[in-house]
PDB file of C-alpha atoms in Angstrom:
ATOM      1  CA  ASP Y 247      -3.221-203.950   6.009  1.00  0.00           C
ATOM      2  CA  ALA Y 248      -3.721-201.244   2.736  1.00  0.00           C
ATOM      3  CA  LYS Y 249      -5.477-198.407   3.899  1.00  0.00           C
ATOM      4  CA  THR Y 250      -7.380-198.153   0.791  1.00  0.00           C
ATOM      5  CA  THR Y 251     -10.479-199.751  -0.849  1.00  0.00           C
ATOM      6  CA  GLN Y 252     -11.175-199.925  -4.613  1.00  0.00           C
ATOM      7  CA  PRO Y 253     -14.088-201.734  -6.673  1.00  0.00           C
ATOM      8  CA  PRO Y 254     -12.216-204.785  -8.226  1.00  0.00           C
ATOM      9  CA  SER Y 255     -13.361-203.862 -11.865  1.00  0.00           C
ATOM     10  CA  MET Y 256     -14.578-201.524 -14.091  1.00  0.00           C
ATOM     11  CA  ASP Y 257     -15.356-201.294 -17.777  1.00  0.00           C
ATOM     12  CA  CYS Y 258     -14.955-198.126 -20.141  1.00  0.00           C
ATOM     13  CA  ALA Y 259     -15.589-197.833 -23.790  1.00  0.00           C
ATOM     14  CA  GLU Y 260     -12.589-196.527 -25.893  1.00  0.00           C
ATOM     15  CA  GLY Y 261     -12.797-192.758 -25.824  1.00  0.00           C
ATOM     16  CA  ARG Y 262     -14.646-192.082 -23.187  1.00  0.00           C
ATOM     17  CA  ALA Y 263     -13.314-190.812 -20.163  1.00  0.00           C
ATOM     18  CA  ALA Y 264     -11.982-193.642 -17.571  1.00  0.00           C
ATOM     19  CA  ASN Y 265     -13.031-192.700 -13.456  1.00  0.00           C
ATOM     20  CA  LEU Y 266     -12.041-194.958 -10.994  1.00  0.00           C
ATOM     21  CA  PRO Y 267     -12.868-194.430  -7.482  1.00  0.00           C
ATOM     22  CA  CYS Y 268     -10.868-195.009  -4.290  1.00  0.00           C
ATOM     23  CA  ASN Y 269     -11.580-194.778  -0.637  1.00  0.00           C
ATOM     24  CA  HIS Y 270      -9.202-194.060   1.835  1.00  0.00           C
ATOM     25  CA  SER Y 271     -11.205-192.926   5.169  1.00  0.00           C
ATOM     26  CA  THR Y 272      -8.373-193.225   7.239  1.00  0.00           C
ATOM     27  CA  ILE Y 273      -5.428-190.949   5.348  1.00  0.00           C
ATOM     28  CA  SER Y 274      -3.567-189.271   7.731  1.00  0.00           C
ATOM     29  CA  GLY Y 275      -2.762-185.227   7.429  1.00  0.00           C
ATOM     30  CA  ASN Y 276       0.440-185.710   5.567  1.00  0.00           C
ATOM     31  CA  GLU Y 277      -0.172-188.930   3.691  1.00  0.00           C
ATOM     32  CA  TYR Y 278       0.173-188.602  -0.267  1.00  0.00           C
ATOM     33  CA  VAL Y 279      -2.332-190.485  -2.516  1.00  0.00           C
ATOM     34  CA  TYR Y 280      -0.471-192.447  -5.339  1.00  0.00           C
ATOM     35  CA  TRP Y 281      -2.055-193.973  -8.243  1.00  0.00           C
ATOM     36  CA  TYR Y 282      -0.193-197.019 -10.369  1.00  0.00           C
ATOM     37  CA  ARG Y 283      -1.151-199.147 -13.163  1.00  0.00           C
ATOM     38  CA  GLN Y 284       0.581-202.542 -13.671  1.00  0.00           C
ATOM     39  CA  ILE Y 285      -0.203-204.085 -17.273  1.00  0.00           C
ATOM     40  CA  HIS Y 286       0.390-208.067 -16.995  1.00  0.00           C
ATOM     41  CA  SER Y 287       3.863-208.981 -16.538  1.00  0.00           C
ATOM     42  CA  GLN Y 288       5.607-205.687 -16.174  1.00  0.00           C
ATOM     43  CA  GLY Y 289       6.558-203.324 -13.263  1.00  0.00           C
ATOM     44  CA  PRO Y 290       4.073-200.729 -12.022  1.00  0.00           C
ATOM     45  CA  GLN Y 291       3.966-197.517 -14.009  1.00  0.00           C
ATOM     46  CA  TYR Y 292       3.473-194.278 -11.896  1.00  0.00           C
ATOM     47  CA  ILE Y 293       0.430-192.346 -13.109  1.00  0.00           C
ATOM     48  CA  ILE Y 294       0.150-189.482 -10.642  1.00  0.00           C
ATOM     49  CA  HIS Y 295       0.380-188.809  -6.881  1.00  0.00           C
ATOM     50  CA  GLY Y 296      -1.254-185.194  -4.717  1.00  0.00           C
ATOM     51  CA  LEU Y 297      -1.573-184.425  -1.314  1.00  0.00           C
ATOM     52  CA  LYS Y 298      -4.961-181.913  -0.742  1.00  0.00           C
ATOM     53  CA  ASN Y 299      -5.215-180.176  -3.786  1.00  0.00           C
ATOM     54  CA  ASN Y 300      -6.123-181.655  -7.395  1.00  0.00           C
ATOM     55  CA  GLU Y 301      -3.192-182.866  -9.360  1.00  0.00           C
ATOM     56  CA  THR Y 302      -3.202-182.998 -13.591  1.00  0.00           C
ATOM     57  CA  ASN Y 303      -0.784-184.533 -15.663  1.00  0.00           C
ATOM     58  CA  GLU Y 304      -0.639-185.791 -19.394  1.00  0.00           C
ATOM     59  CA  MET Y 305      -1.700-188.791 -18.270  1.00  0.00           C
ATOM     60  CA  ALA Y 306      -4.328-188.333 -15.965  1.00  0.00           C
ATOM     61  CA  SER Y 307      -6.349-186.197 -13.573  1.00  0.00           C
ATOM     62  CA  LEU Y 308      -6.598-186.528  -9.729  1.00  0.00           C
ATOM     63  CA  ILE Y 309      -9.454-185.658  -7.720  1.00  0.00           C
ATOM     64  CA  ILE Y 310      -8.962-185.496  -4.315  1.00  0.00           C
ATOM     65  CA  THR Y 311     -12.240-184.685  -1.758  1.00  0.00           C
ATOM     66  CA  GLU Y 312     -11.680-181.982   0.804  1.00  0.00           C
ATOM     67  CA  ASP Y 313     -12.084-184.316   3.467  1.00  0.00           C
ATOM     68  CA  ARG Y 314      -9.169-186.340   1.719  1.00  0.00           C
ATOM     69  CA  LYS Y 315     -11.348-189.232   3.140  1.00  0.00           C
ATOM     70  CA  SER Y 316     -11.393-190.402  -0.999  1.00  0.00           C
ATOM     71  CA  SER Y 317     -10.236-189.522  -4.490  1.00  0.00           C
ATOM     72  CA  THR Y 318     -10.926-190.487  -8.327  1.00  0.00           C
ATOM     73  CA  LEU Y 319      -8.575-191.050 -11.622  1.00  0.00           C
ATOM     74  CA  ILE Y 320      -9.517-189.985 -14.000  1.00  0.00           C
ATOM     75  CA  LEU Y 321      -7.827-190.989 -17.492  1.00  0.00           C
ATOM     76  CA  PRO Y 322      -9.949-188.347 -19.833  1.00  0.00           C
ATOM     77  CA  HIS Y 323     -10.141-190.066 -23.150  1.00  0.00           C
ATOM     78  CA  ALA Y 324      -9.328-193.976 -22.319  1.00  0.00           C
ATOM     79  CA  THR Y 325      -7.489-196.123 -25.070  1.00  0.00           C
ATOM     80  CA  LEU Y 326      -7.172-200.169 -25.165  1.00  0.00           C
ATOM     81  CA  ARG Y 327      -3.540-199.519 -23.996  1.00  0.00           C
ATOM     82  CA  ASP Y 328      -5.138-198.274 -20.673  1.00  0.00           C
ATOM     83  CA  THR Y 329      -6.645-201.599 -19.821  1.00  0.00           C
ATOM     84  CA  ALA Y 330      -4.656-202.944 -16.236  1.00  0.00           C
ATOM     85  CA  VAL Y 331      -4.939-202.770 -13.054  1.00  0.00           C
ATOM     86  CA  TYR Y 332      -4.847-199.673 -11.427  1.00  0.00           C
ATOM     87  CA  TYR Y 333      -3.761-199.252  -7.733  1.00  0.00           C
ATOM     88  CA  CYS Y 334      -5.002-196.791  -5.346  1.00  0.00           C
ATOM     89  CA  ILE Y 335      -1.908-196.030  -2.569  1.00  0.00           C
ATOM     90  CA  VAL Y 336      -1.805-194.072   0.470  1.00  0.00           C
ATOM     91  CA  LEU Y 337       2.427-193.460   1.231  1.00  0.00           C
ATOM     92  CA  LEU Y 338       2.998-193.656   4.694  1.00  0.00           C
ATOM     93  CA  ASP Y 339       4.308-190.682   6.072  1.00  0.00           C
ATOM     94  CA  SER Y 340       6.346-192.422   8.983  1.00  0.00           C
ATOM     95  CA  ASN Y 341       8.653-194.547   6.271  1.00  0.00           C
ATOM     96  CA  TYR Y 342       7.358-194.216   2.478  1.00  0.00           C
ATOM     97  CA  GLN Y 343       5.842-197.408   2.390  1.00  0.00           C
ATOM     98  CA  LEU Y 344       3.480-198.141  -0.306  1.00  0.00           C
ATOM     99  CA  ILE Y 345       1.076-200.928   1.036  1.00  0.00           C
ATOM    100  CA  TRP Y 346      -0.766-202.087  -2.170  1.00  0.00           C
ATOM    101  CA  GLY Y 347      -4.113-202.968  -1.846  1.00  0.00           C
ATOM    102  CA  ALA Y 348      -5.930-205.317  -4.746  1.00  0.00           C
ATOM    103  CA  GLY Y 349      -6.640-202.569  -7.006  1.00  0.00           C
ATOM    104  CA  THR Y 350      -9.157-201.987 -10.048  1.00  0.00           C
ATOM    105  CA  LYS Y 351      -8.836-204.185 -13.208  1.00  0.00           C
ATOM    106  CA  LEU Y 352      -9.921-201.571 -15.965  1.00  0.00           C
ATOM    107  CA  ILE Y 353     -11.058-203.406 -19.364  1.00  0.00           C
ATOM    108  CA  ILE Y 354     -10.897-200.851 -22.161  1.00  0.00           C
ATOM    109  CA  LYS Y 355     -13.509-202.261 -24.821  1.00  0.00           C
ATOM    110  CA  PRO Y 356     -13.878-201.027 -28.605  1.00  0.00           C
TER     111      PRO Y 356
ATOM    112  CA  GLY Z1493      10.646-190.178 -14.730  1.00  0.00           C
ATOM    113  CA  ALA Z1494      13.441-192.187 -13.332  1.00  0.00           C
ATOM    114  CA  VAL Z1495      14.856-195.423 -14.946  1.00  0.00           C
ATOM    115  CA  VAL Z1496      15.050-198.746 -12.826  1.00  0.00           C
ATOM    116  CA  SER Z1497      16.336-201.919 -14.660  1.00  0.00           C
ATOM    117  CA  GLN Z1498      16.314-205.193 -13.257  1.00  0.00           C
ATOM    118  CA  HIS Z1499      18.424-208.147 -14.166  1.00  0.00           C
ATOM    119  CA  PRO Z1500      17.537-210.735 -15.011  1.00  0.00           C
ATOM    120  CA  SER Z1501      14.234-210.551 -16.780  1.00  0.00           C
ATOM    121  CA  TRP Z1502      13.271-214.252 -16.285  1.00  0.00           C
ATOM    122  CA  VAL Z1503      15.498-216.810 -14.718  1.00  0.00           C
ATOM    123  CA  ILE Z1504      14.314-220.715 -14.673  1.00  0.00           C
ATOM    124  CA  CYS Z1505      16.596-222.831 -12.208  1.00  0.00           C
ATOM    125  CA  LYS Z1506      16.368-226.030 -10.029  1.00  0.00           C
ATOM    126  CA  SER Z1507      15.181-226.544  -6.669  1.00  0.00           C
ATOM    127  CA  GLY Z1508      17.754-225.828  -4.278  1.00  0.00           C
ATOM    128  CA  THR Z1509      20.126-223.231  -5.922  1.00  0.00           C
ATOM    129  CA  SER Z1510      20.331-219.971  -4.799  1.00  0.00           C
ATOM    130  CA  VAL Z1511      19.278-216.336  -7.299  1.00  0.00           C
ATOM    131  CA  LYS Z1512      20.939-213.093  -7.670  1.00  0.00           C
ATOM    132  CA  ILE Z1513      18.466-210.416  -8.549  1.00  0.00           C
ATOM    133  CA  GLU Z1514      20.194-206.973  -9.404  1.00  0.00           C
ATOM    134  CA  CYS Z1515      18.195-203.617  -9.185  1.00  0.00           C
ATOM    135  CA  ARG Z1516      19.956-200.929 -10.396  1.00  0.00           C
ATOM    136  CA  SER Z1517      18.497-197.143 -10.724  1.00  0.00           C
ATOM    137  CA  LEU Z1518      20.171-195.766 -13.689  1.00  0.00           C
ATOM    138  CA  ASP Z1519      20.130-191.625 -13.592  1.00  0.00           C
ATOM    139  CA  PHE Z1520      19.679-191.358 -10.190  1.00  0.00           C
ATOM    140  CA  GLN Z1521      21.446-192.134  -6.941  1.00  0.00           C
ATOM    141  CA  ALA Z1522      18.752-194.308  -4.701  1.00  0.00           C
ATOM    142  CA  THR Z1523      18.571-193.849  -0.657  1.00  0.00           C
ATOM    143  CA  THR Z1524      15.972-196.069   0.100  1.00  0.00           C
ATOM    144  CA  MET Z1525      15.567-199.771  -2.168  1.00  0.00           C
ATOM    145  CA  PHE Z1526      12.254-201.547  -1.455  1.00  0.00           C
ATOM    146  CA  TRP Z1527      11.572-205.467  -2.855  1.00  0.00           C
ATOM    147  CA  TYR Z1528       8.333-206.489  -3.729  1.00  0.00           C
ATOM    148  CA  ARG Z1529       6.865-209.826  -4.487  1.00  0.00           C
ATOM    149  CA  GLN Z1530       3.989-210.495  -6.465  1.00  0.00           C
ATOM    150  CA  PHE Z1531       2.269-214.230  -6.994  1.00  0.00           C
ATOM    151  CA  PRO Z1532      -0.321-214.358 -10.025  1.00  0.00           C
ATOM    152  CA  LYS Z1533      -3.543-212.302 -10.015  1.00  0.00           C
ATOM    153  CA  GLN Z1534      -2.639-210.735  -6.504  1.00  0.00           C
ATOM    154  CA  SER Z1535      -1.090-207.463  -5.492  1.00  0.00           C
ATOM    155  CA  LEU Z1536       2.421-206.659  -4.637  1.00  0.00           C
ATOM    156  CA  MET Z1537       3.251-207.561  -0.912  1.00  0.00           C
ATOM    157  CA  LEU Z1538       6.337-205.348   0.122  1.00  0.00           C
ATOM    158  CA  MET Z1539       9.547-207.983   1.274  1.00  0.00           C
ATOM    159  CA  ALA Z1540      11.977-205.621   2.789  1.00  0.00           C
ATOM    160  CA  THR Z1541      13.152-202.035   2.315  1.00  0.00           C
ATOM    161  CA  SER Z1542      16.923-201.062   2.249  1.00  0.00           C
ATOM    162  CA  ASN Z1543      19.016-198.224   2.578  1.00  0.00           C
ATOM    163  CA  GLU Z1544      22.099-198.014   0.876  1.00  0.00           C
ATOM    164  CA  GLY Z1545      25.134-198.700   3.541  1.00  0.00           C
ATOM    165  CA  SER Z1546      22.697-200.472   6.065  1.00  0.00           C
ATOM    166  CA  LYS Z1547      20.864-203.926   7.345  1.00  0.00           C
ATOM    167  CA  ALA Z1548      17.692-204.136   5.160  1.00  0.00           C
ATOM    168  CA  THR Z1549      14.360-204.181   7.180  1.00  0.00           C
ATOM    169  CA  TYR Z1550      12.728-207.341   6.126  1.00  0.00           C
ATOM    170  CA  GLU Z1551       8.621-207.663   6.796  1.00  0.00           C
ATOM    171  CA  GLN Z1552       7.106-209.518   9.225  1.00  0.00           C
ATOM    172  CA  GLY Z1553       6.547-213.593   7.680  1.00  0.00           C
ATOM    173  CA  VAL Z1554       9.561-212.795   5.147  1.00  0.00           C
ATOM    174  CA  GLU Z1555      13.006-215.237   6.580  1.00  0.00           C
ATOM    175  CA  LYS Z1556      16.121-212.528   6.448  1.00  0.00           C
ATOM    176  CA  ASP Z1557      18.177-215.489   5.888  1.00  0.00           C
ATOM    177  CA  LYS Z1558      16.165-217.016   2.753  1.00  0.00           C
ATOM    178  CA  PHE Z1559      16.300-213.649   1.264  1.00  0.00           C
ATOM    179  CA  LEU Z1560      19.352-211.998   1.272  1.00  0.00           C
ATOM    180  CA  ILE Z1561      19.488-208.539   0.509  1.00  0.00           C
ATOM    181  CA  ASN Z1562      22.706-206.235  -0.372  1.00  0.00           C
ATOM    182  CA  HIS Z1563      22.533-202.318  -0.840  1.00  0.00           C
ATOM    183  CA  ALA Z1564      26.461-201.534  -1.007  1.00  0.00           C
ATOM    184  CA  SER Z1565      25.690-198.343  -3.297  1.00  0.00           C
ATOM    185  CA  LEU Z1566      23.627-195.522  -4.233  1.00  0.00           C
ATOM    186  CA  THR Z1567      22.301-197.071  -7.444  1.00  0.00           C
ATOM    187  CA  LEU Z1568      22.595-201.187  -6.874  1.00  0.00           C
ATOM    188  CA  SER Z1569      20.515-203.253  -4.609  1.00  0.00           C
ATOM    189  CA  THR Z1570      20.668-207.052  -5.153  1.00  0.00           C
ATOM    190  CA  LEU Z1571      18.126-209.789  -3.685  1.00  0.00           C
ATOM    191  CA  THR Z1572      19.672-213.013  -3.402  1.00  0.00           C
ATOM    192  CA  VAL Z1573      17.023-216.096  -3.261  1.00  0.00           C
ATOM    193  CA  THR Z1574      18.952-218.558  -1.178  1.00  0.00           C
ATOM    194  CA  SER Z1575      18.376-222.668  -1.645  1.00  0.00           C
ATOM    195  CA  ALA Z1576      14.930-221.679  -3.984  1.00  0.00           C
ATOM    196  CA  HIS Z1577      12.143-223.783  -3.847  1.00  0.00           C
ATOM    197  CA  PRO Z1578       9.570-224.234  -6.478  1.00  0.00           C
ATOM    198  CA  GLU Z1579       7.078-221.987  -3.536  1.00  0.00           C
ATOM    199  CA  ASP Z1580       9.203-219.412  -4.020  1.00  0.00           C
ATOM    200  CA  SER Z1581       8.510-218.920  -7.549  1.00  0.00           C
ATOM    201  CA  SER Z1582       7.160-215.498  -8.205  1.00  0.00           C
ATOM    202  CA  PHE Z1583       7.753-211.945  -9.769  1.00  0.00           C
ATOM    203  CA  TYR Z1584      10.171-210.324  -7.835  1.00  0.00           C
ATOM    204  CA  ILE Z1585       9.882-206.626  -8.309  1.00  0.00           C
ATOM    205  CA  CYS Z1586      12.362-203.415  -6.894  1.00  0.00           C
ATOM    206  CA  SER Z1587      11.571-200.188  -6.364  1.00  0.00           C
ATOM    207  CA  ALA Z1588      14.225-197.074  -5.601  1.00  0.00           C
ATOM    208  CA  SER Z1589      13.541-193.690  -4.474  1.00  0.00           C
ATOM    209  CA  GLY Z1590      15.581-190.877  -4.138  1.00  0.00           C
ATOM    210  CA  LEU Z1591      16.844-188.543  -1.223  1.00  0.00           C
ATOM    211  CA  GLN Z1592      13.195-186.693  -0.837  1.00  0.00           C
ATOM    212  CA  GLY Z1593      12.044-190.359  -0.452  1.00  0.00           C
ATOM    213  CA  ILE Z1594       8.453-189.704  -1.424  1.00  0.00           C
ATOM    214  CA  GLU Z1595       8.483-190.785  -5.132  1.00  0.00           C
ATOM    215  CA  GLN Z1596       9.508-194.886  -5.934  1.00  0.00           C
ATOM    216  CA  PHE Z1597      10.518-196.267  -9.073  1.00  0.00           C
ATOM    217  CA  PHE Z1598       9.410-199.322  -9.718  1.00  0.00           C
ATOM    218  CA  GLY Z1599      11.879-201.691 -12.298  1.00  0.00           C
ATOM    219  CA  PRO Z1600      10.119-203.915 -14.666  1.00  0.00           C
ATOM    220  CA  GLY Z1601      10.287-207.093 -12.724  1.00  0.00           C
ATOM    221  CA  THR Z1602      12.000-210.179 -12.623  1.00  0.00           C
ATOM    222  CA  ARG Z1603       9.849-213.805 -12.895  1.00  0.00           C
ATOM    223  CA  LEU Z1604      11.753-216.536 -10.682  1.00  0.00           C
ATOM    224  CA  THR Z1605      10.830-220.133 -11.833  1.00  0.00           C
ATOM    225  CA  VAL Z1606      11.962-222.772  -9.528  1.00  0.00           C
ATOM    226  CA  LEU Z1607      11.692-226.614 -10.592  1.00  0.00           C
TER     227      LEU Z1607
END
């Protein structure tokens, strides 16, 4: 079973910041939080990952709460091409498997 | 990031035939490769994990004799769907990870349609 829960869908206006929440209350100390997205009929695209500290790269920022039980992916200036299903995943430290939940379908509206 | 390719991108076959899907890591050595299946409007489901030179580990409910996985080199893994039936029609995706094992890089997927 997936170790994460996400809202099934979200809308965001083009040009605004998209904030995607994720709960992972059962995460263990050495398990990473990964974010991928999948545009229809394509393979998943890596976005960002983190362990404890907040992370930022050219695509997004990842904010992890101090207790690590939840995180938020931030797309700072959403474009129409950011419309996709976004998956928040915990990487199991025992076997490096990614267990996928249902994800959040993010729709960017003009 | 690292590049993973899959071939073919899509395939249509008759029921009862076997189909082989290749997954290649193009610019790194993949010690571990993962095979996923995705049905329409559903999330990815892990089918099996394979390490180079050893037998694949299959997830519960996945028939190892039907989905043959070979990971003979550090850059190539193959998934063969044997005696395919319409219910095997799906989007098959592979991913690969290197020595550190933390980050997985995904292929573009292979859409299989069994008539």
